[in-house]
Amino acid sequence: MKLIYFAWVRERIGTAEEEIELPAEVTTAGDLLAFLQARGEGYAEALRDPKIIRVAVNQEHVGHDEPITGAREIALFPPMTGG
Amino acid sequence: MKLIYFAWVRERIGTAEEEIELPAEVTTAGDLLAFLQARGEGYAEALRDPKIIRVAVNQEHVGHDEPITGAREIALFPPMTGG
Amino acid sequence: MPCAIRIVVQAEPFDTAAEIATIRNADANVGAVVSFSGICRDESGRLAALELEHYPGMAEAEIGRIAHEAVQRWSVDALTVIHRHGKIVPGDDIVLVLAASSHRQAAFDAASFLMDFLKTRAPFWKKEHLANGSAGDWVDAREADDAARERWKRDTEK
Amino acid sequence: MPCAIRIVVQAEPFDTAAEIATIRNADANVGAVVSFSGICRDESGRLAALELEHYPGMAEAEIGRIAHEAVQRWSVDALTVIHRHGKIVPGDDIVLVLAASSHRQAAFDAASFLMDFLKTRAPFWKKEHLANGSAGDWVDAREADDAARERWKRDTEK
């Protein structure tokens, strides 16, 4: 599965995107955040306050309780500040 | 005193402006409308429904109960439709 | 902060792009420019033109009063109002309102407020010229326009 | 009636005047065009530039979803949204929203709605470059922007 990071989430994790195999028990966006937090210091720092992290599955916003199983592309990013 | 008419008020009265001497008892905008209605058929037709006629004294909107004594210029016109 | 107010009443067409270019440079803190263009429609082919009569002197004065009220109510850096009179054919501009501000909501509110008050307070009257060549009638004032104006009343005025 | 929707996400500057000229001719029944320009400010000299990061693909898709929601809610003839990314200096455009309609309120509402949702749903992030040469930080999301979006919720969603 392709993971993509933007803005300060990208900077803190230290990469813009990566391919990752998720364990079967990671089924929701919230599960994914918890799983990634344990992957290292950069991830822990980026995802320290998971409440504010936004998740998009296949380029659509999803809530943290929504399923991610079978997703092609998942993006994690801070609240948007465009416009 | 100078009276000015616009749009269909002007067309029905048949003149764009005129100078007029007002009797002393004509003190409000409403008095003026009643006074003019009696001046002839065109005036009666133009001012038949005085509620909807707008009055401006010296180029400012006024209510029908407001004084007009001493005005330099009074305009009568239908509801505005600009914009 | 003082607000630059530009009010023009004229028969000639105006240049919307040039007006926007001017107002966006009114101040280095302008972050939002809202423009409203009111355009003559042909009403599905019914109209050949609109003829706008106005009250010279009062038109400018009343638009000025409306603009000053907007400046009191919202933090805007600059306002522009241009209103045409005379004969206007479908597709041509009737009115332009611009509001420049640091933030978008003040610009949207000021422009929308200006339009609602222009419609119901500025001394202009539209007469229709019909496409079939016959003389048209004066456009009736719309109750919806009065209602639109009423929503801006402050609680103390209701 | 079908609504012409034009969505562009690009690094290059755009021509606001040309965009307005296009949308006002979208339909002979366009009587109102509202435009919103979001412009990079220098914040009283503090900023040298803003750098806008975006999520290619999702940015266009999400703006499209927002535009379609606007079309469901208001009777608009055409909508245009142009959002830039990359480095933008003070005075330059960041975003342009245009709404064309027969009547002014639909155009004002659709443009204002589009901006409120762009601010909080479109995947763009601003980083500051400071005028004193030091690296700036990512701009924080504003609670006021979330509040502005909330006001559009329909009663059934509250």
Short mmCIF file of C-alpha atoms in Angstrom, two decimals, chain B residues 29-73:
data_model
loop_
_atom_site.label_atom_id
_atom_site.label_comp_id
_atom_site.label_asym_id
_atom_site.label_seq_id
_atom_site.Cartn_x
_atom_site.Cartn_y
_atom_site.Cartn_z
CA ALA B 29 -43.94 64.82 2.60
CA GLY B 30 -47.34 63.19 3.01
CA ASP B 31 -49.06 66.61 2.93
CA LEU B 32 -47.23 67.36 -0.31
CA LEU B 33 -48.47 64.17 -1.96
CA ALA B 34 -52.08 64.97 -0.97
CA PHE B 35 -51.69 68.55 -2.18
CA LEU B 36 -50.30 67.48 -5.56
CA GLN B 37 -52.95 64.79 -6.12
CA ALA B 38 -55.52 67.60 -6.33
CA ARG B 39 -53.60 69.51 -9.00
CA GLY B 40 -54.94 67.58 -11.98
CA GLU B 41 -55.48 64.27 -13.68
CA GLY B 42 -51.79 63.47 -14.34
CA TYR B 43 -50.89 64.13 -10.70
CA ALA B 44 -53.85 62.08 -9.48
CA GLU B 45 -52.81 59.19 -11.74
CA ALA B 46 -49.13 59.39 -10.74
CA LEU B 47 -49.84 59.59 -7.01
CA ARG B 48 -52.94 57.38 -6.85
CA ASP B 49 -51.20 54.97 -4.48
CA PRO B 50 -49.23 57.40 -2.31
CA LYS B 51 -47.90 54.61 -0.03
CA ILE B 52 -45.49 53.44 -2.73
CA ILE B 53 -44.24 56.90 -3.74
CA ARG B 54 -40.75 57.68 -2.46
CA VAL B 55 -39.81 61.20 -1.43
CA ALA B 56 -36.35 62.75 -1.28
CA VAL B 57 -35.71 66.14 0.32
CA ASN B 58 -32.49 67.81 -0.78
CA GLN B 59 -31.39 64.47 -2.28
CA GLU B 60 -31.98 62.37 0.84
CA HIS B 61 -34.74 59.83 1.35
CA VAL B 62 -37.43 60.90 3.84
CA GLY B 63 -40.49 59.20 5.27
CA HIS B 64 -43.95 60.57 4.51
CA ASP B 65 -44.32 61.96 8.01
CA GLU B 66 -41.10 63.96 7.81
CA PRO B 67 -41.08 67.78 7.42
CA ILE B 68 -40.36 69.38 4.06
CA THR B 69 -40.54 73.01 5.12
CA GLY B 70 -37.65 75.07 3.76
CA ALA B 71 -36.53 72.33 1.35
CA ARG B 72 -34.57 73.48 -1.69
CA GLU B 73 -35.45 70.48 -3.83
#
